[in-house]
Amino acid sequence: MSDRELLPTATGRRTAAAVGELLRPRRLLAFSAFGVLTAATGVGLLTAPLLGHIVDLVDEGSTDFTVPVVLLVVVALARGAGNAWGLALVSRLGESMLASLRERFIERALSQPLERVELAGSGDLTSRVTNDVAVIAKSVREALPELGRSALTIVLTLGGLALLDWRFLLAALLAAPIQLYTVRWYVRRAIPLYAHQRVRDGAQQQQLLDTVGGARTVRAFRLTDEHVERVRGRSQTVVDVTMRAVRLMTRFFSRLNLAEFVGLSAILVAGFVLVGNGTATIGTATAAALYFHSLFNPINAALALVDDAQSAAASLARLVGVADLPTEREPEQAGVPVDASVKAAAVSHAYVTGHDVLRDVDLDIAPEERVALVGASGAGKTTLAKLIAGIHRPTSGSLALGGVALDDLGHAGTRRTVALISQEVHVFAGTLAEDLRLAKPDATDEELRAALAKVGALPWVDALPDGLSTMVGEGAHRLTVTQSQQLALVRLVLADPPIAILDEATAEAGSAGAKVLEKAAAKALEGRTGLVVAHRLTQAAAADRIVVLDAGKVVETGTHDDLVAANGRYAALWAAWSDQRTR
Amino acid sequence: MLPTGRSILRDAVSGQRRLLARAAFLGSVHQGGEALVPVIVGLVIDQAVSTGSVGALLRWIVVLAVVFGALSMSYRFAARAAERASEQAAHGLRMRLAQRVLDPRGGAEAGRLPGALVNIATGDAKRVGVVNTVLPFAVAGFVGLLVSAVSLLRISVPLGLLVLLGTPPLLWLTHLVGKPLERRSSVEQERAAHASGVAADLVSGLRVLKGIGAEAAAVARYRRTSQDSLAATLRAARAHAGHDGAILALTGIFIAVVALVGAHLAANGSITVGELVAAVGLAQFLLGPFQIFAWVNGQLAQGRASAERVASVLAAPPAVTSGSGAPSGNCPGRLSLRGVTHGSLDSLDLDVEPGELLGVVAPDPAAASHLLDCLGREADPAAGTVELDGVAYTELDPHELRGAVLVAAHDADLFDGSLLDNVVTAGRDVDRALTASAADEVARTLPEGVHTLVAERGRSLSGGQRQRVALARALAADPPVLVVHDPTTAVDAVTEARIAGELREIRQGRTTVLVTTSPALLAVTDRVVVLDGGAVGAQGTHAELVHANPGYRSAVLS
């Protein structure tokens, strides 16, 4: 999709600054989380020297181990409690930052002009709000505490080694170059590979949805073998890519094993030398070896999280990019519509320069008039509807609602004045009442029921298992397409704008559903100026006036009877419907 | 024999037994190696550091190198074998599921949403496969346990027994501490996941929100959900942190006890200092295998539950029985239904003559879809027979039957690929079909014409565009009998009129049934049959019915 203009992604610097902004109001929390975890980790590090001390006591021939053993128990308790507290604080910090970010993201995303979102493809926004948020949430939940704890353990352990004798630290650091090299080697390969793996997983998922969702069509057209092969291809690719990732990961750990061996041997040799020349006791050498052995897991854990951290940073940049988008500008002095009229004068529009979709369209709609738009696909009906609804701005010409130009009305004013019910059917997940209250947040149950009754939806809503409280939408009670579209009309009644535009009934509603919806639409439009993109001519016939569009131009306009009498395009269409001719 | 959860799991494991055996062997070498590391550290302390013998130091460093090399390589190849076994088993299950769902006799989709079936083919198949990853680790963990037990007992029987007998109660204790926390945490986590669902939902309904100016209400609603979810997540995180802390504290205390006992044994000379070091290291190491067992247990439980779900799809009864016959090569295309009772159809008698273009008007949408089910053999009627050219449907193989009778459903799905790929599917005269269905106009408005990719099962096209491409596909297949259901509900009136004329032209001489209430389509049919109460009510030409039948008029013209 080369012609897609994706939504912005923040730069690395801006992403870091955004994290800083989120962190600033939570400074205190951040410091205490860090402090508690450091203290807990530090306490935990006393285990090895205490064990070393016991070894020394044995070496000296002592038999009283009460003090070090009691201390070991105290250390264990303090370490456990401190870790629990510290981890809880870290989670609170990360999670509340994530919550702030995702809220700002949604706020900005929903306030973007639809034109901008459509330019990027709706998938861009959806994938950010699902995949990217999930990646970050996973990092915050799993990687962040793990990484924090491991990093602290590593730093403090190395400090501990230095305290025992600086030469132990030197020995341990012999492993570091191998580890650094290994991580660089790994990250360079892992990031593209895992990205590739995600793409392949998505492709497999898509293929299965295609095949399983379309099983009936596959059977009807006898495409079974082809589809089984398609699934096999996608699934085999996933297996292959996964195995490549596994091979990479196992090689990564092998190299880390080498680092472990080098570090451990170096420490043992250092202990040998230091004990030999009398600068260290056997207990110290033991403690050093135990220290290093206990570093194996934290080091491996921290290094393995590097690619998680990288992908979380990439996702974060994509969230910040959207959260930083400016909101729509409102005019300083918003105009107030005087009535519910619509006036389009010499409106032309082109999505691509040179390809006019609408040419010099003039259209006046009186308050409470009902106008039907008729025309072939591509005649410009939907474009005209979107222009009047303020979704797109016309390339040339002027549009006014209630005597106020769209620009002077501002976005908020436009939304209050005109509603567009498109062919897109969406039932919002949650209870039915919550769905409807999106249109009017303070509506009482009675108001909801009245609106439902108006479009004839109340009978089936009352028949739902929990009435208005029934959970609907994705993963809950599934409404039919007709019911979903009826809900869109109920929302229109609740939002109660003076002007409403209805664009094409859905394909899925079927002809029986179409009739139900036509009746519902007529009720919902009562008392409003209505512009209806008519699919069924019966809908046009019922309108006050019909406008026939062809190739972006208005070619006929008048009442149903006028146009039938005029014997033009509309008359020919109508004849095909009601006609006595059989051919 | 019908597959059960148990048999699915057994097949998944036994199908990969070579890989599993390799993984288990190598994994055991790895665990054994890991157990030996602290032992060798103890030996270095005893035989080199405390004696000052360079020879001993070098000898043991070499041994350490060998052990590291062995444990590293064995882990590498064990993990690969186990993962491959897991992936291959999952792949096998996915293929079996795809084949079952697409079986000509149908029935696997009954009562399941496509999303749920896809989840079974991906998530559940994967979880069954994962059993193959964990089994070798279970074996290896057991070997690791054995090695450290032997080492410990060789150092000192009382100390060994203390560690070996102390570890299980310790783990049981942590399990006891953790269980209520974990349970709470999973409930909270589910609630936390809700926020991301709501966000995605709002974004996918963006056009609807914008259309009615509900953005502010939606943002407010999301903010509430997000805050609720944050509170739930934090409760879960606290529970989790508490669990982690408890485990740390308990293991620390355990190590202290081992150190105490070991120190006394070392003090009275029963063990050396190095052996004390090794014992403490082994006590730490031992927690590993036991944790592996707990993890394996959890994965196995998940694998069993997933295997049940996979089995329930594979064992789903077919929707129709299969005959063995095939329709004759040059099939004239006569359909006759006798006393068909199915859903809202009630003793329906209907004949479609060869070459006829028949319109069927079903004011009750359920009757239309039940008729389509019977004609396309998605279901066998409870009573009555359907015959093609005098041969009962039940005597025919459903796959063969569909070669002669194509039922193009109203909500026909398009597939991934170009517009042309979709139409070419079974097609002969593709250009003619594209023109007849006005899909050529669709292609002209798309960036790359007929080669434009159709994404998201056709959702990248508008409803009307999708319908026209689906109709083109059905026309291109050019079957002896074509049944089409409401093919133009989302197509504008101008184009619909054009399609109606073309449809009659292209299906000339072949049997066609149009199930619709569109007057533009009905006007071109030879004969129209109105279904009333599940049986044939009025019939005649469209014009006759429009004039003479007020019920018909209101059904198709209002």
Coordinates of C-alpha atoms in Angstrom, one line a residue, chain B residues 128-516:
Chain B
V128 CA -1.7 -29.3 22.3
G129 CA 1.6 -29.1 20.5
V130 CA 3.3 -27.4 23.5
V131 CA 2.8 -30.7 25.4
N132 CA 5.6 -32.0 23.2
T133 CA 7.8 -29.1 24.4
V134 CA 7.2 -29.8 28.0
L135 CA 7.4 -33.6 28.1
P136 CA 11.2 -33.8 27.4
F137 CA 11.8 -31.1 30.0
A138 CA 9.8 -33.2 32.5
V139 CA 12.0 -36.2 31.8
A140 CA 15.1 -34.0 32.0
G141 CA 14.0 -32.4 35.2
F142 CA 13.6 -35.8 36.7
V143 CA 17.1 -36.8 35.6
G144 CA 18.5 -33.5 37.1
L145 CA 16.7 -34.4 40.3
L146 CA 18.3 -37.9 40.2
V147 CA 21.8 -36.6 39.6
S148 CA 21.7 -34.0 42.4
A149 CA 20.1 -36.6 44.8
V150 CA 22.9 -39.0 44.1
S151 CA 25.5 -36.3 44.6
L152 CA 23.9 -35.1 47.8
L153 CA 23.6 -38.6 49.2
R154 CA 27.2 -39.3 48.4
I155 CA 28.3 -36.2 50.2
S156 CA 26.2 -37.0 53.3
V157 CA 23.2 -39.2 53.8
P158 CA 21.5 -37.0 56.5
L159 CA 22.1 -33.8 54.5
G160 CA 21.0 -35.4 51.3
L161 CA 17.8 -36.7 53.0
L162 CA 17.1 -33.2 54.5
V163 CA 17.4 -31.6 51.0
L164 CA 15.5 -34.3 49.2
L165 CA 12.7 -34.6 51.7
G166 CA 12.6 -30.8 52.4
T167 CA 12.2 -29.6 48.9
P168 CA 8.7 -31.1 48.1
P169 CA 7.1 -29.7 51.3
L170 CA 8.8 -26.4 50.6
L171 CA 7.3 -26.2 47.1
W172 CA 4.0 -27.4 48.4
L173 CA 4.1 -24.5 50.8
T174 CA 4.9 -22.0 48.1
H175 CA 2.1 -23.5 46.0
L176 CA -0.2 -23.1 48.9
V177 CA 0.8 -19.4 49.3
G178 CA 0.6 -18.8 45.6
K179 CA -2.6 -20.6 44.7
P180 CA -5.2 -18.1 45.9
L181 CA -3.1 -15.2 44.7
E182 CA -2.7 -16.8 41.2
R183 CA -6.4 -17.5 41.0
R184 CA -7.2 -13.9 41.9
S185 CA -4.6 -12.7 39.5
S186 CA -6.0 -14.5 36.5
V187 CA -9.5 -13.1 37.1
E188 CA -8.1 -9.6 37.4
Q189 CA -6.0 -10.0 34.3
E190 CA -9.1 -10.9 32.3
R191 CA -10.7 -7.7 33.5
A192 CA -7.6 -5.8 32.6
A193 CA -7.7 -7.2 29.0
H194 CA -11.1 -5.7 28.7
A195 CA -9.7 -2.1 28.2
S196 CA -7.8 -3.0 25.1
G197 CA -10.9 -4.7 23.7
V198 CA -13.0 -1.6 24.3
A199 CA -10.3 0.6 22.7
A200 CA -10.2 -1.5 19.5
D201 CA -13.9 -1.6 19.4
L202 CA -14.2 2.2 19.6
V203 CA -11.6 2.6 16.9
S204 CA -13.3 0.2 14.5
G205 CA -16.5 2.1 15.1
L206 CA -14.8 5.4 14.4
R207 CA -17.0 6.3 11.4
V208 CA -20.1 5.6 13.3
L209 CA -18.9 7.7 16.2
K210 CA -18.0 10.6 13.9
G211 CA -21.3 10.3 12.1
I212 CA -23.3 11.1 15.2
G213 CA -20.7 13.3 16.9
A214 CA -20.1 10.9 19.8
E215 CA -16.4 11.2 20.1
A216 CA -16.4 13.0 23.5
A217 CA -18.8 10.4 24.9
A218 CA -16.6 7.6 23.6
V219 CA -13.5 9.1 25.1
A220 CA -15.2 9.5 28.5
R221 CA -16.3 6.0 28.3
Y222 CA -12.9 4.7 27.4
R223 CA -11.3 6.7 30.3
R224 CA -13.6 4.9 32.8
T225 CA -12.9 1.5 31.3
S226 CA -9.2 2.3 31.3
Q227 CA -9.2 3.4 35.0
D228 CA -11.2 0.3 36.0
S229 CA -8.8 -1.9 34.2
L230 CA -5.9 -0.1 35.8
A231 CA -7.3 -0.8 39.2
A232 CA -7.8 -4.5 38.3
T233 CA -4.3 -4.8 36.9
L234 CA -2.7 -3.3 40.0
R235 CA -4.6 -5.7 42.2
A236 CA -3.3 -8.5 40.0
A237 CA 0.2 -7.1 40.1
R238 CA 0.2 -6.8 43.9
A239 CA -0.9 -10.4 44.2
H240 CA 1.8 -11.5 41.8
A241 CA 4.5 -9.5 43.6
G242 CA 3.3 -11.0 46.9
H243 CA 3.6 -14.5 45.5
D244 CA 7.1 -13.8 44.2
G245 CA 8.2 -12.4 47.5
A246 CA 6.9 -15.3 49.5
I247 CA 8.8 -17.8 47.3
L248 CA 12.0 -15.8 47.7
A249 CA 11.6 -15.7 51.5
L250 CA 10.8 -19.5 51.8
T251 CA 13.7 -20.6 49.6
G252 CA 16.0 -18.3 51.6
I253 CA 14.9 -19.9 54.9
F254 CA 15.4 -23.3 53.4
I255 CA 18.9 -22.5 52.3
A256 CA 19.6 -21.2 55.9
V257 CA 18.4 -24.6 57.3
V258 CA 20.6 -26.6 54.9
A259 CA 23.5 -24.3 55.7
L260 CA 23.0 -24.8 59.5
V261 CA 22.8 -28.6 59.2
G262 CA 25.7 -28.7 56.7
A263 CA 27.9 -26.5 58.9
H264 CA 27.4 -28.8 61.9
L265 CA 28.3 -31.8 59.8
A266 CA 31.4 -30.0 58.4
A267 CA 32.4 -28.9 61.9
N268 CA 32.3 -32.4 63.3
G269 CA 34.3 -33.6 60.2
S270 CA 31.6 -35.8 58.5
I271 CA 31.8 -33.6 55.4
T272 CA 34.5 -31.3 53.9
V273 CA 34.1 -27.5 53.4
G274 CA 33.9 -28.1 49.7
E275 CA 31.1 -30.6 50.2
L276 CA 29.2 -28.0 52.3
V277 CA 29.5 -25.5 49.4
A278 CA 28.3 -28.1 46.9
A279 CA 25.4 -29.1 49.1
V280 CA 24.2 -25.4 49.4
G281 CA 24.6 -25.0 45.6
L282 CA 22.6 -28.3 45.0
A283 CA 19.8 -27.2 47.4
Q284 CA 19.5 -24.1 45.2
F285 CA 19.6 -26.1 42.0
L286 CA 17.0 -28.6 43.2
L287 CA 14.3 -25.9 43.2
G288 CA 14.7 -25.9 39.4
P289 CA 13.5 -29.4 38.6
F290 CA 10.6 -29.1 41.0
Q291 CA 9.5 -25.8 39.4
I292 CA 9.7 -27.5 36.1
F293 CA 7.3 -30.2 37.3
A294 CA 4.8 -27.6 38.4
W295 CA 5.1 -25.9 35.0
V296 CA 4.7 -29.1 33.1
N297 CA 1.6 -29.9 35.1
G298 CA 0.1 -26.6 34.2
Q299 CA 0.9 -27.0 30.5
L300 CA -0.5 -30.5 30.5
A301 CA -3.7 -29.4 32.0
Q302 CA -4.0 -26.7 29.3
G303 CA -3.1 -29.2 26.6
R304 CA -5.8 -31.6 27.7
A305 CA -8.4 -28.9 27.7
S306 CA -7.3 -27.7 24.2
A307 CA -7.3 -31.3 23.0
E308 CA -10.9 -31.7 24.0
R309 CA -11.8 -28.6 22.0
V310 CA -10.0 -29.8 19.0
A311 CA -11.6 -33.2 19.3
S312 CA -15.1 -31.7 19.5
V313 CA -14.6 -30.1 16.1
L314 CA -13.0 -33.2 14.5
A315 CA -15.8 -35.4 15.9
A316 CA -18.7 -33.1 14.9
P317 CA -21.3 -35.1 13.0
P318 CA -21.6 -34.3 9.3
A319 CA -24.6 -32.1 8.4
V320 CA -25.6 -34.4 5.4
T321 CA -25.0 -38.0 4.5
S322 CA -22.9 -38.8 1.5
G323 CA -24.0 -40.8 -1.5
S324 CA -21.5 -42.1 -4.0
G325 CA -23.1 -41.1 -7.3
A326 CA -22.2 -38.2 -9.6
P327 CA -24.6 -36.2 -11.8
S328 CA -24.4 -37.2 -15.4
G329 CA -22.0 -35.3 -17.6
N330 CA -24.4 -33.2 -19.7
C331 CA -26.9 -32.6 -17.0
P332 CA -30.1 -30.9 -18.3
G333 CA -30.7 -29.3 -15.0
R334 CA -34.1 -30.2 -13.8
L335 CA -34.8 -29.7 -10.1
S336 CA -37.8 -31.1 -8.4
L337 CA -38.7 -30.8 -4.7
R338 CA -41.4 -33.1 -3.4
G339 CA -42.9 -32.6 0.0
V340 CA -39.8 -30.9 1.4
T341 CA -40.2 -30.0 5.1
H342 CA -37.2 -28.3 6.6
G343 CA -37.2 -25.4 9.1
S344 CA -39.9 -23.0 7.8
L345 CA -40.5 -25.0 4.6
D346 CA -43.6 -27.1 4.9
S347 CA -44.3 -29.9 2.3
L348 CA -42.9 -27.7 -0.5
D349 CA -43.5 -29.1 -4.0
L350 CA -41.5 -27.2 -6.6
D351 CA -40.3 -28.0 -10.1
V352 CA -37.7 -26.1 -12.0
E353 CA -37.6 -26.9 -15.7
P354 CA -34.3 -27.3 -17.6
G355 CA -33.2 -23.9 -18.9
E356 CA -35.8 -22.0 -16.9
L357 CA -35.1 -18.7 -15.2
L358 CA -37.3 -18.9 -12.1
G359 CA -37.9 -16.2 -9.5
V360 CA -38.6 -17.3 -6.0
V361 CA -40.1 -14.6 -3.7
A362 CA -39.9 -15.6 0.0
P363 CA -41.5 -12.8 2.2
D364 CA -40.2 -14.8 5.2
P365 CA -36.3 -14.5 5.0
A366 CA -36.0 -17.8 7.0
A367 CA -37.9 -19.7 4.3
A368 CA -35.4 -18.4 1.7
S369 CA -32.4 -19.5 3.6
H370 CA -33.9 -22.9 4.4
L371 CA -34.7 -23.4 0.7
L372 CA -31.1 -22.5 -0.1
D373 CA -29.8 -25.0 2.5
C374 CA -31.7 -27.8 0.9
L375 CA -30.8 -26.9 -2.7
G376 CA -27.1 -26.6 -1.8
R377 CA -27.2 -29.7 0.4
E378 CA -26.0 -27.8 3.5
A379 CA -28.8 -29.7 5.1
D380 CA -31.0 -32.7 4.3
P381 CA -34.7 -31.9 4.7
A382 CA -36.5 -33.6 7.6
A383 CA -39.0 -35.0 5.1
G384 CA -39.4 -35.1 1.4
T385 CA -36.9 -35.3 -1.4
V386 CA -34.9 -33.1 -3.7
E387 CA -34.0 -34.5 -7.1
L388 CA -31.6 -33.4 -9.8
D389 CA -32.6 -34.8 -13.2
G390 CA -34.6 -37.5 -11.5
V391 CA -31.8 -38.6 -9.1
A392 CA -32.3 -38.0 -5.4
Y393 CA -29.7 -35.7 -3.8
T394 CA -29.1 -38.3 -1.1
E395 CA -27.7 -40.7 -3.7
L396 CA -25.1 -38.2 -4.8
D397 CA -21.7 -37.3 -3.4
P398 CA -22.2 -33.7 -2.1
H399 CA -19.0 -32.6 -3.7
E400 CA -20.0 -33.9 -7.1
L401 CA -23.5 -32.5 -6.7
R402 CA -22.1 -29.0 -6.2
G403 CA -20.3 -29.3 -9.5
A404 CA -23.8 -29.4 -11.1
V405 CA -25.8 -27.2 -8.8
L406 CA -24.1 -24.0 -7.5
V407 CA -25.8 -22.2 -4.7
A408 CA -24.4 -18.6 -4.4
A409 CA -25.4 -17.5 -0.9
H410 CA -26.4 -13.9 -0.3
D411 CA -23.5 -13.2 2.0
A412 CA -20.9 -14.9 -0.2
D413 CA -17.4 -14.4 1.0
L414 CA -14.6 -13.3 -1.2
F415 CA -11.1 -14.6 -0.6
D416 CA -7.6 -13.3 -0.3
G417 CA -6.2 -12.5 -3.8
S418 CA -7.0 -10.2 -6.7
L419 CA -10.5 -9.5 -7.9
L420 CA -9.7 -11.6 -10.9
D421 CA -8.4 -14.5 -8.8
N422 CA -11.7 -14.6 -7.1
V423 CA -13.7 -14.7 -10.3
V424 CA -11.4 -17.1 -12.1
T425 CA -11.9 -19.6 -9.3
A426 CA -14.0 -22.1 -11.3
G427 CA -14.5 -19.8 -14.2
R428 CA -14.7 -20.3 -17.9
D429 CA -15.8 -17.1 -19.6
V430 CA -14.5 -14.6 -17.1
D431 CA -14.8 -11.4 -19.1
R432 CA -18.4 -12.1 -20.0
A433 CA -19.2 -12.8 -16.3
L434 CA -17.5 -9.6 -15.2
T435 CA -19.5 -7.5 -17.7
A436 CA -22.8 -9.3 -16.9
S437 CA -22.4 -8.6 -13.1
A438 CA -21.2 -5.1 -13.7
A439 CA -18.0 -6.1 -11.8
D440 CA -16.1 -4.6 -14.7
E441 CA -17.3 -1.2 -13.5
V442 CA -16.0 -2.1 -10.0
A443 CA -12.6 -3.0 -11.5
R444 CA -12.5 0.3 -13.3
T445 CA -12.8 2.3 -10.0
L446 CA -10.0 0.3 -8.3
P447 CA -6.4 1.4 -8.5
E448 CA -5.1 -1.7 -10.3
G449 CA -8.3 -2.8 -12.0
V450 CA -9.1 -6.5 -11.9
H451 CA -5.6 -7.1 -10.4
T452 CA -6.4 -5.1 -7.3
L453 CA -6.1 -7.2 -4.2
V454 CA -9.3 -7.9 -2.3
A455 CA -8.3 -7.7 1.4
E456 CA -10.0 -8.7 4.6
R457 CA -12.4 -11.2 2.9
G458 CA -13.7 -8.5 0.6
R459 CA -14.2 -6.0 3.4
S460 CA -11.9 -3.6 1.5
L461 CA -14.7 -3.3 -1.1
S462 CA -18.1 -1.6 -0.5
G463 CA -21.1 -3.8 0.0
G464 CA -22.3 -3.2 -3.6
Q465 CA -18.9 -3.9 -5.1
R466 CA -18.5 -7.1 -3.1
Q467 CA -21.9 -8.3 -4.3
R468 CA -21.0 -7.7 -7.9
V469 CA -17.7 -9.5 -7.7
A470 CA -19.4 -12.4 -5.9
L471 CA -22.1 -12.6 -8.7
A472 CA -19.4 -12.5 -11.3
R473 CA -17.7 -15.5 -9.7
A474 CA -21.0 -17.4 -9.7
L475 CA -21.7 -16.6 -13.3
A476 CA -18.2 -17.4 -14.4
A477 CA -18.5 -20.9 -12.9
D478 CA -21.3 -21.4 -15.4
P479 CA -22.9 -24.4 -13.7
P480 CA -25.8 -26.3 -15.2
V481 CA -28.0 -25.1 -12.3
L482 CA -27.3 -21.8 -10.6
V483 CA -29.2 -20.7 -7.5
V484 CA -28.6 -17.0 -6.5
H485 CA -29.9 -15.4 -3.4
D486 CA -30.5 -11.6 -3.3
P487 CA -27.4 -10.8 -5.4
T488 CA -28.0 -7.0 -5.7
T489 CA -29.4 -5.7 -2.4
A490 CA -26.5 -3.3 -2.1
V491 CA -26.2 -2.4 -5.8
D492 CA -27.7 0.9 -6.9
A493 CA -31.0 0.8 -8.9
V494 CA -29.3 1.9 -12.1
T495 CA -26.8 -0.9 -12.1
E496 CA -29.3 -3.4 -10.8
A497 CA -31.4 -2.8 -13.9
R498 CA -28.4 -3.4 -16.1
I499 CA -27.4 -6.6 -14.3
A500 CA -31.0 -8.0 -14.5
G501 CA -30.9 -7.8 -18.3
E502 CA -27.4 -9.3 -18.6
L503 CA -28.2 -12.1 -16.2
R504 CA -31.0 -13.3 -18.4
E505 CA -28.7 -13.1 -21.4
I506 CA -25.8 -15.0 -19.9
R507 CA -27.9 -17.8 -18.3
Q508 CA -29.8 -18.4 -21.6
G509 CA -30.6 -22.1 -21.9
R510 CA -29.3 -23.0 -18.4
T511 CA -31.4 -23.5 -15.3
T512 CA -31.3 -20.5 -13.0
V513 CA -33.2 -19.8 -9.7
L514 CA -33.2 -16.3 -8.4
V515 CA -34.3 -16.1 -4.8
T516 CA -35.1 -12.4 -4.3

